[in-house]
Amino acid sequence: MNVGHELLRTSPTLGSVRVVRQLDALRRLLEPHRGYPPVREYLVRFDDARRARMLLLADLIPPSPGGTTP
């Protein structure tokens, strides 16, 4: 999880659409492990960081048809 936390610290500088999509794929891989407390904590921080990143990229990434996605 240390690597994941480091990724969240550096991710604001990684603001491309491709990086956002890759991070979303990582989140989908981690979701089944949400029952493990460190993963659950990481996903909360991840979602907060993603929301901030999406605000910066709002003009580049169209909203998903079903609304916002985690």
PDB file of N, CA and C in Angstrom:
ATOM      1  N   MET A   1       0.817  -1.185   0.000  1.00  0.00           N
ATOM      2  CA  MET A   1       0.000   0.000   0.000  1.00  0.00           C
ATOM      3  C   MET A   1       0.867   1.258   0.000  1.00  0.00           C
ATOM      4  N   ASN A   2       2.127   1.132   0.428  1.00  0.00           N
ATOM      5  CA  ASN A   2       3.006   2.303   0.413  1.00  0.00           C
ATOM      6  C   ASN A   2       3.179   2.843  -0.993  1.00  0.00           C
ATOM      7  N   VAL A   3       3.302   1.953  -1.955  1.00  0.00           N
ATOM      8  CA  VAL A   3       3.446   2.382  -3.348  1.00  0.00           C
ATOM      9  C   VAL A   3       2.187   3.113  -3.793  1.00  0.00           C
ATOM     10  N   GLY A   4       1.033   2.609  -3.392  1.00  0.00           N
ATOM     11  CA  GLY A   4      -0.225   3.261  -3.746  1.00  0.00           C
ATOM     12  C   GLY A   4      -0.327   4.664  -3.174  1.00  0.00           C
ATOM     13  N   HIS A   5       0.099   4.836  -1.934  1.00  0.00           N
ATOM     14  CA  HIS A   5       0.057   6.164  -1.327  1.00  0.00           C
ATOM     15  C   HIS A   5       1.034   7.101  -2.030  1.00  0.00           C
ATOM     16  N   GLU A   6       2.187   6.588  -2.419  1.00  0.00           N
ATOM     17  CA  GLU A   6       3.149   7.401  -3.170  1.00  0.00           C
ATOM     18  C   GLU A   6       2.553   7.807  -4.516  1.00  0.00           C
ATOM     19  N   LEU A   7       1.841   6.903  -5.145  1.00  0.00           N
ATOM     20  CA  LEU A   7       1.181   7.204  -6.414  1.00  0.00           C
ATOM     21  C   LEU A   7       0.185   8.347  -6.242  1.00  0.00           C
ATOM     22  N   LEU A   8      -0.573   8.345  -5.159  1.00  0.00           N
ATOM     23  CA  LEU A   8      -1.529   9.432  -4.920  1.00  0.00           C
ATOM     24  C   LEU A   8      -0.819  10.764  -4.716  1.00  0.00           C
ATOM     25  N   ARG A   9       0.351  10.732  -4.099  1.00  0.00           N
ATOM     26  CA  ARG A   9       1.099  11.976  -3.894  1.00  0.00           C
ATOM     27  C   ARG A   9       1.634  12.525  -5.207  1.00  0.00           C
ATOM     28  N   THR A  10       2.017  11.668  -6.130  1.00  0.00           N
ATOM     29  CA  THR A  10       2.584  12.131  -7.395  1.00  0.00           C
ATOM     30  C   THR A  10       1.539  12.282  -8.488  1.00  0.00           C
ATOM     31  N   SER A  11       0.391  11.663  -8.334  1.00  0.00           N
ATOM     32  CA  SER A  11      -0.590  11.645  -9.414  1.00  0.00           C
ATOM     33  C   SER A  11      -1.121  13.005  -9.843  1.00  0.00           C
ATOM     34  N   PRO A  12      -1.177  14.046  -8.993  1.00  0.00           N
ATOM     35  CA  PRO A  12      -1.653  15.331  -9.517  1.00  0.00           C
ATOM     36  C   PRO A  12      -0.804  15.844 -10.676  1.00  0.00           C
ATOM     37  N   THR A  13       0.472  15.479 -10.698  1.00  0.00           N
ATOM     38  CA  THR A  13       1.319  15.902 -11.812  1.00  0.00           C
ATOM     39  C   THR A  13       1.135  15.002 -13.025  1.00  0.00           C
ATOM     40  N   LEU A  14       0.476  13.865 -12.831  1.00  0.00           N
ATOM     41  CA  LEU A  14       0.184  12.951 -13.931  1.00  0.00           C
ATOM     42  C   LEU A  14      -1.256  13.190 -14.356  1.00  0.00           C
ATOM     43  N   GLY A  15      -1.458  14.214 -15.159  1.00  0.00           N
ATOM     44  CA  GLY A  15      -2.812  14.640 -15.442  1.00  0.00           C
ATOM     45  C   GLY A  15      -3.338  14.320 -16.819  1.00  0.00           C
ATOM     46  N   SER A  16      -2.812  13.324 -17.493  1.00  0.00           N
ATOM     47  CA  SER A  16      -3.318  13.017 -18.825  1.00  0.00           C
ATOM     48  C   SER A  16      -4.539  12.110 -18.743  1.00  0.00           C
ATOM     49  N   VAL A  17      -5.312  12.119 -19.811  1.00  0.00           N
ATOM     50  CA  VAL A  17      -6.488  11.257 -19.895  1.00  0.00           C
ATOM     51  C   VAL A  17      -6.062   9.797 -19.793  1.00  0.00           C
ATOM     52  N   ARG A  18      -4.970   9.439 -20.434  1.00  0.00           N
ATOM     53  CA  ARG A  18      -4.481   8.055 -20.399  1.00  0.00           C
ATOM     54  C   ARG A  18      -4.160   7.621 -18.973  1.00  0.00           C
ATOM     55  N   VAL A  19      -3.489   8.477 -18.226  1.00  0.00           N
ATOM     56  CA  VAL A  19      -3.136   8.142 -16.840  1.00  0.00           C
ATOM     57  C   VAL A  19      -4.393   7.971 -16.000  1.00  0.00           C
ATOM     58  N   VAL A  20      -5.370   8.848 -16.181  1.00  0.00           N
ATOM     59  CA  VAL A  20      -6.620   8.738 -15.426  1.00  0.00           C
ATOM     60  C   VAL A  20      -7.286   7.401 -15.713  1.00  0.00           C
ATOM     61  N   ARG A  21      -7.309   7.004 -16.953  1.00  0.00           N
ATOM     62  CA  ARG A  21      -7.941   5.723 -17.304  1.00  0.00           C
ATOM     63  C   ARG A  21      -7.168   4.545 -16.722  1.00  0.00           C
ATOM     64  N   GLN A  22      -5.848   4.633 -16.708  1.00  0.00           N
ATOM     65  CA  GLN A  22      -5.050   3.561 -16.117  1.00  0.00           C
ATOM     66  C   GLN A  22      -5.271   3.486 -14.605  1.00  0.00           C
ATOM     67  N   LEU A  23      -5.386   4.631 -13.966  1.00  0.00           N
ATOM     68  CA  LEU A  23      -5.661   4.637 -12.530  1.00  0.00           C
ATOM     69  C   LEU A  23      -7.048   4.083 -12.239  1.00  0.00           C
ATOM     70  N   ASP A  24      -8.011   4.373 -13.106  1.00  0.00           N
ATOM     71  CA  ASP A  24      -9.352   3.800 -12.941  1.00  0.00           C
ATOM     72  C   ASP A  24      -9.305   2.275 -13.050  1.00  0.00           C
ATOM     73  N   ALA A  25      -8.479   1.769 -13.966  1.00  0.00           N
ATOM     74  CA  ALA A  25      -8.335   0.316 -14.106  1.00  0.00           C
ATOM     75  C   ALA A  25      -7.721  -0.281 -12.839  1.00  0.00           C
ATOM     76  N   LEU A  26      -6.744   0.404 -12.263  1.00  0.00           N
ATOM     77  CA  LEU A  26      -6.148  -0.050 -11.002  1.00  0.00           C
ATOM     78  C   LEU A  26      -7.197  -0.093  -9.897  1.00  0.00           C
ATOM     79  N   ARG A  27      -8.044   0.913  -9.849  1.00  0.00           N
ATOM     80  CA  ARG A  27      -9.088   0.938  -8.827  1.00  0.00           C
ATOM     81  C   ARG A  27     -10.031  -0.250  -8.982  1.00  0.00           C
ATOM     82  N   ARG A  28     -10.403  -0.566 -10.213  1.00  0.00           N
ATOM     83  CA  ARG A  28     -11.284  -1.718 -10.448  1.00  0.00           C
ATOM     84  C   ARG A  28     -10.627  -3.016  -9.984  1.00  0.00           C
ATOM     85  N   LEU A  29      -9.325  -3.126 -10.137  1.00  0.00           N
ATOM     86  CA  LEU A  29      -8.613  -4.319  -9.669  1.00  0.00           C
ATOM     87  C   LEU A  29      -8.598  -4.406  -8.139  1.00  0.00           C
ATOM     88  N   LEU A  30      -8.534  -3.271  -7.485  1.00  0.00           N
ATOM     89  CA  LEU A  30      -8.476  -3.254  -6.021  1.00  0.00           C
ATOM     90  C   LEU A  30      -9.842  -3.408  -5.368  1.00  0.00           C
ATOM     91  N   GLU A  31     -10.893  -3.031  -6.047  1.00  0.00           N
ATOM     92  CA  GLU A  31     -12.239  -3.024  -5.463  1.00  0.00           C
ATOM     93  C   GLU A  31     -12.635  -4.355  -4.820  1.00  0.00           C
ATOM     94  N   PRO A  32     -12.362  -5.512  -5.440  1.00  0.00           N
ATOM     95  CA  PRO A  32     -12.748  -6.775  -4.794  1.00  0.00           C
ATOM     96  C   PRO A  32     -12.058  -7.017  -3.443  1.00  0.00           C
ATOM     97  N   HIS A  33     -11.003  -6.277  -3.159  1.00  0.00           N
ATOM     98  CA  HIS A  33     -10.241  -6.450  -1.918  1.00  0.00           C
ATOM     99  C   HIS A  33     -10.581  -5.377  -0.886  1.00  0.00           C
ATOM    100  N   ARG A  34     -11.688  -4.690  -1.086  1.00  0.00           N
ATOM    101  CA  ARG A  34     -12.119  -3.594  -0.216  1.00  0.00           C
ATOM    102  C   ARG A  34     -12.282  -4.037   1.241  1.00  0.00           C
ATOM    103  N   GLY A  35     -12.533  -5.308   1.491  1.00  0.00           N
ATOM    104  CA  GLY A  35     -12.705  -5.806   2.851  1.00  0.00           C
ATOM    105  C   GLY A  35     -11.435  -5.742   3.684  1.00  0.00           C
ATOM    106  N   TYR A  36     -10.284  -5.637   3.047  1.00  0.00           N
ATOM    107  CA  TYR A  36      -9.006  -5.532   3.736  1.00  0.00           C
ATOM    108  C   TYR A  36      -8.807  -4.063   4.122  1.00  0.00           C
ATOM    109  N   PRO A  37      -8.708  -3.751   5.430  1.00  0.00           N
ATOM    110  CA  PRO A  37      -8.689  -2.346   5.868  1.00  0.00           C
ATOM    111  C   PRO A  37      -7.690  -1.431   5.146  1.00  0.00           C
ATOM    112  N   PRO A  38      -6.440  -1.843   4.900  1.00  0.00           N
ATOM    113  CA  PRO A  38      -5.545  -0.925   4.184  1.00  0.00           C
ATOM    114  C   PRO A  38      -6.035  -0.609   2.763  1.00  0.00           C
ATOM    115  N   VAL A  39      -6.638  -1.587   2.102  1.00  0.00           N
ATOM    116  CA  VAL A  39      -7.161  -1.345   0.752  1.00  0.00           C
ATOM    117  C   VAL A  39      -8.357  -0.406   0.833  1.00  0.00           C
ATOM    118  N   ARG A  40      -9.231  -0.637   1.794  1.00  0.00           N
ATOM    119  CA  ARG A  40     -10.406   0.225   1.964  1.00  0.00           C
ATOM    120  C   ARG A  40      -9.972   1.672   2.198  1.00  0.00           C
ATOM    121  N   GLU A  41      -8.994   1.873   3.080  1.00  0.00           N
ATOM    122  CA  GLU A  41      -8.484   3.221   3.355  1.00  0.00           C
ATOM    123  C   GLU A  41      -7.877   3.838   2.096  1.00  0.00           C
ATOM    124  N   TYR A  42      -7.118   3.041   1.371  1.00  0.00           N
ATOM    125  CA  TYR A  42      -6.497   3.540   0.141  1.00  0.00           C
ATOM    126  C   TYR A  42      -7.554   3.962  -0.876  1.00  0.00           C
ATOM    127  N   LEU A  43      -8.606   3.165  -1.029  1.00  0.00           N
ATOM    128  CA  LEU A  43      -9.640   3.490  -2.013  1.00  0.00           C
ATOM    129  C   LEU A  43     -10.359   4.793  -1.662  1.00  0.00           C
ATOM    130  N   VAL A  44     -10.541   5.073  -0.390  1.00  0.00           N
ATOM    131  CA  VAL A  44     -11.146   6.349   0.008  1.00  0.00           C
ATOM    132  C   VAL A  44     -10.242   7.498  -0.423  1.00  0.00           C
ATOM    133  N   ARG A  45      -8.962   7.385  -0.129  1.00  0.00           N
ATOM    134  CA  ARG A  45      -8.001   8.427  -0.531  1.00  0.00           C
ATOM    135  C   ARG A  45      -7.910   8.521  -2.045  1.00  0.00           C
ATOM    136  N   PHE A  46      -7.944   7.372  -2.706  1.00  0.00           N
ATOM    137  CA  PHE A  46      -7.883   7.318  -4.162  1.00  0.00           C
ATOM    138  C   PHE A  46      -9.066   8.078  -4.765  1.00  0.00           C
ATOM    139  N   ASP A  47     -10.271   7.830  -4.241  1.00  0.00           N
ATOM    140  CA  ASP A  47     -11.467   8.493  -4.771  1.00  0.00           C
ATOM    141  C   ASP A  47     -11.385  10.007  -4.583  1.00  0.00           C
ATOM    142  N   ASP A  48     -10.880  10.455  -3.444  1.00  0.00           N
ATOM    143  CA  ASP A  48     -10.712  11.892  -3.216  1.00  0.00           C
ATOM    144  C   ASP A  48      -9.730  12.490  -4.228  1.00  0.00           C
ATOM    145  N   ALA A  49      -8.616  11.801  -4.445  1.00  0.00           N
ATOM    146  CA  ALA A  49      -7.615  12.281  -5.397  1.00  0.00           C
ATOM    147  C   ALA A  49      -8.167  12.270  -6.819  1.00  0.00           C
ATOM    148  N   ARG A  50      -8.967  11.263  -7.143  1.00  0.00           N
ATOM    149  CA  ARG A  50      -9.541  11.177  -8.488  1.00  0.00           C
ATOM    150  C   ARG A  50     -10.499  12.336  -8.737  1.00  0.00           C
ATOM    151  N   ARG A  51     -11.323  12.661  -7.750  1.00  0.00           N
ATOM    152  CA  ARG A  51     -12.251  13.788  -7.910  1.00  0.00           C
ATOM    153  C   ARG A  51     -11.486  15.080  -8.192  1.00  0.00           C
ATOM    154  N   ALA A  52     -10.411  15.313  -7.459  1.00  0.00           N
ATOM    155  CA  ALA A  52      -9.601  16.514  -7.676  1.00  0.00           C
ATOM    156  C   ALA A  52      -8.992  16.503  -9.074  1.00  0.00           C
ATOM    157  N   ARG A  53      -8.491  15.356  -9.497  1.00  0.00           N
ATOM    158  CA  ARG A  53      -7.886  15.234 -10.821  1.00  0.00           C
ATOM    159  C   ARG A  53      -8.924  15.469 -11.920  1.00  0.00           C
ATOM    160  N   MET A  54     -10.130  14.943 -11.719  1.00  0.00           N
ATOM    161  CA  MET A  54     -11.181  15.097 -12.723  1.00  0.00           C
ATOM    162  C   MET A  54     -11.609  16.558 -12.857  1.00  0.00           C
ATOM    163  N   LEU A  55     -11.556  17.320 -11.780  1.00  0.00           N
ATOM    164  CA  LEU A  55     -11.856  18.747 -11.887  1.00  0.00           C
ATOM    165  C   LEU A  55     -10.852  19.438 -12.795  1.00  0.00           C
ATOM    166  N   LEU A  56      -9.596  19.036 -12.697  1.00  0.00           N
ATOM    167  CA  LEU A  56      -8.564  19.628 -13.546  1.00  0.00           C
ATOM    168  C   LEU A  56      -8.718  19.221 -15.006  1.00  0.00           C
ATOM    169  N   LEU A  57      -9.266  18.038 -15.246  1.00  0.00           N
ATOM    170  CA  LEU A  57      -9.396  17.516 -16.610  1.00  0.00           C
ATOM    171  C   LEU A  57     -10.824  17.606 -17.142  1.00  0.00           C
ATOM    172  N   ALA A  58     -11.673  18.352 -16.487  1.00  0.00           N
ATOM    173  CA  ALA A  58     -13.100  18.372 -16.837  1.00  0.00           C
ATOM    174  C   ALA A  58     -13.350  18.723 -18.296  1.00  0.00           C
ATOM    175  N   ASP A  59     -12.537  19.565 -18.884  1.00  0.00           N
ATOM    176  CA  ASP A  59     -12.737  19.948 -20.283  1.00  0.00           C
ATOM    177  C   ASP A  59     -12.243  18.891 -21.262  1.00  0.00           C
ATOM    178  N   LEU A  60     -11.439  17.943 -20.792  1.00  0.00           N
ATOM    179  CA  LEU A  60     -10.851  16.938 -21.676  1.00  0.00           C
ATOM    180  C   LEU A  60     -11.562  15.598 -21.649  1.00  0.00           C
ATOM    181  N   ILE A  61     -12.170  15.263 -20.514  1.00  0.00           N
ATOM    182  CA  ILE A  61     -12.814  13.960 -20.361  1.00  0.00           C
ATOM    183  C   ILE A  61     -14.320  14.166 -20.278  1.00  0.00           C
ATOM    184  N   PRO A  62     -15.067  13.633 -21.246  1.00  0.00           N
ATOM    185  CA  PRO A  62     -16.521  13.780 -21.181  1.00  0.00           C
ATOM    186  C   PRO A  62     -17.087  12.959 -20.028  1.00  0.00           C
ATOM    187  N   PRO A  63     -18.210  13.404 -19.452  1.00  0.00           N
ATOM    188  CA  PRO A  63     -18.820  12.631 -18.370  1.00  0.00           C
ATOM    189  C   PRO A  63     -19.300  11.285 -18.889  1.00  0.00           C
ATOM    190  N   SER A  64     -19.284  10.283 -18.023  1.00  0.00           N
ATOM    191  CA  SER A  64     -19.756   8.964 -18.434  1.00  0.00           C
ATOM    192  C   SER A  64     -21.273   9.014 -18.584  1.00  0.00           C
ATOM    193  N   PRO A  65     -21.847   8.167 -19.447  1.00  0.00           N
ATOM    194  CA  PRO A  65     -23.288   8.199 -19.689  1.00  0.00           C
ATOM    195  C   PRO A  65     -24.125   7.950 -18.439  1.00  0.00           C
ATOM    196  N   GLY A  66     -23.605   7.180 -17.492  1.00  0.00           N
ATOM    197  CA  GLY A  66     -24.365   6.858 -16.291  1.00  0.00           C
ATOM    198  C   GLY A  66     -24.095   7.795 -15.139  1.00  0.00           C
ATOM    199  N   GLY A  67     -23.435   8.899 -15.373  1.00  0.00           N
ATOM    200  CA  GLY A  67     -23.081   9.817 -14.289  1.00  0.00           C
ATOM    201  C   GLY A  67     -21.635   9.615 -13.905  1.00  0.00           C
ATOM    202  N   THR A  68     -21.294   9.992 -12.698  1.00  0.00           N
ATOM    203  CA  THR A  68     -19.905   9.842 -12.262  1.00  0.00           C
ATOM    204  C   THR A  68     -19.620   8.399 -11.913  1.00  0.00           C
ATOM    205  N   THR A  69     -18.381   7.995 -12.114  1.00  0.00           N
ATOM    206  CA  THR A  69     -17.955   6.643 -11.768  1.00  0.00           C
ATOM    207  C   THR A  69     -16.833   6.740 -10.767  1.00  0.00           C
ATOM    208  N   PRO A  70     -16.707   5.748  -9.908  1.00  0.00           N
ATOM    209  CA  PRO A  70     -15.617   5.756  -8.926  1.00  0.00           C
ATOM    210  C   PRO A  70     -14.283   5.566  -9.589  1.00  0.00           C
TER     211      PRO A  70
END
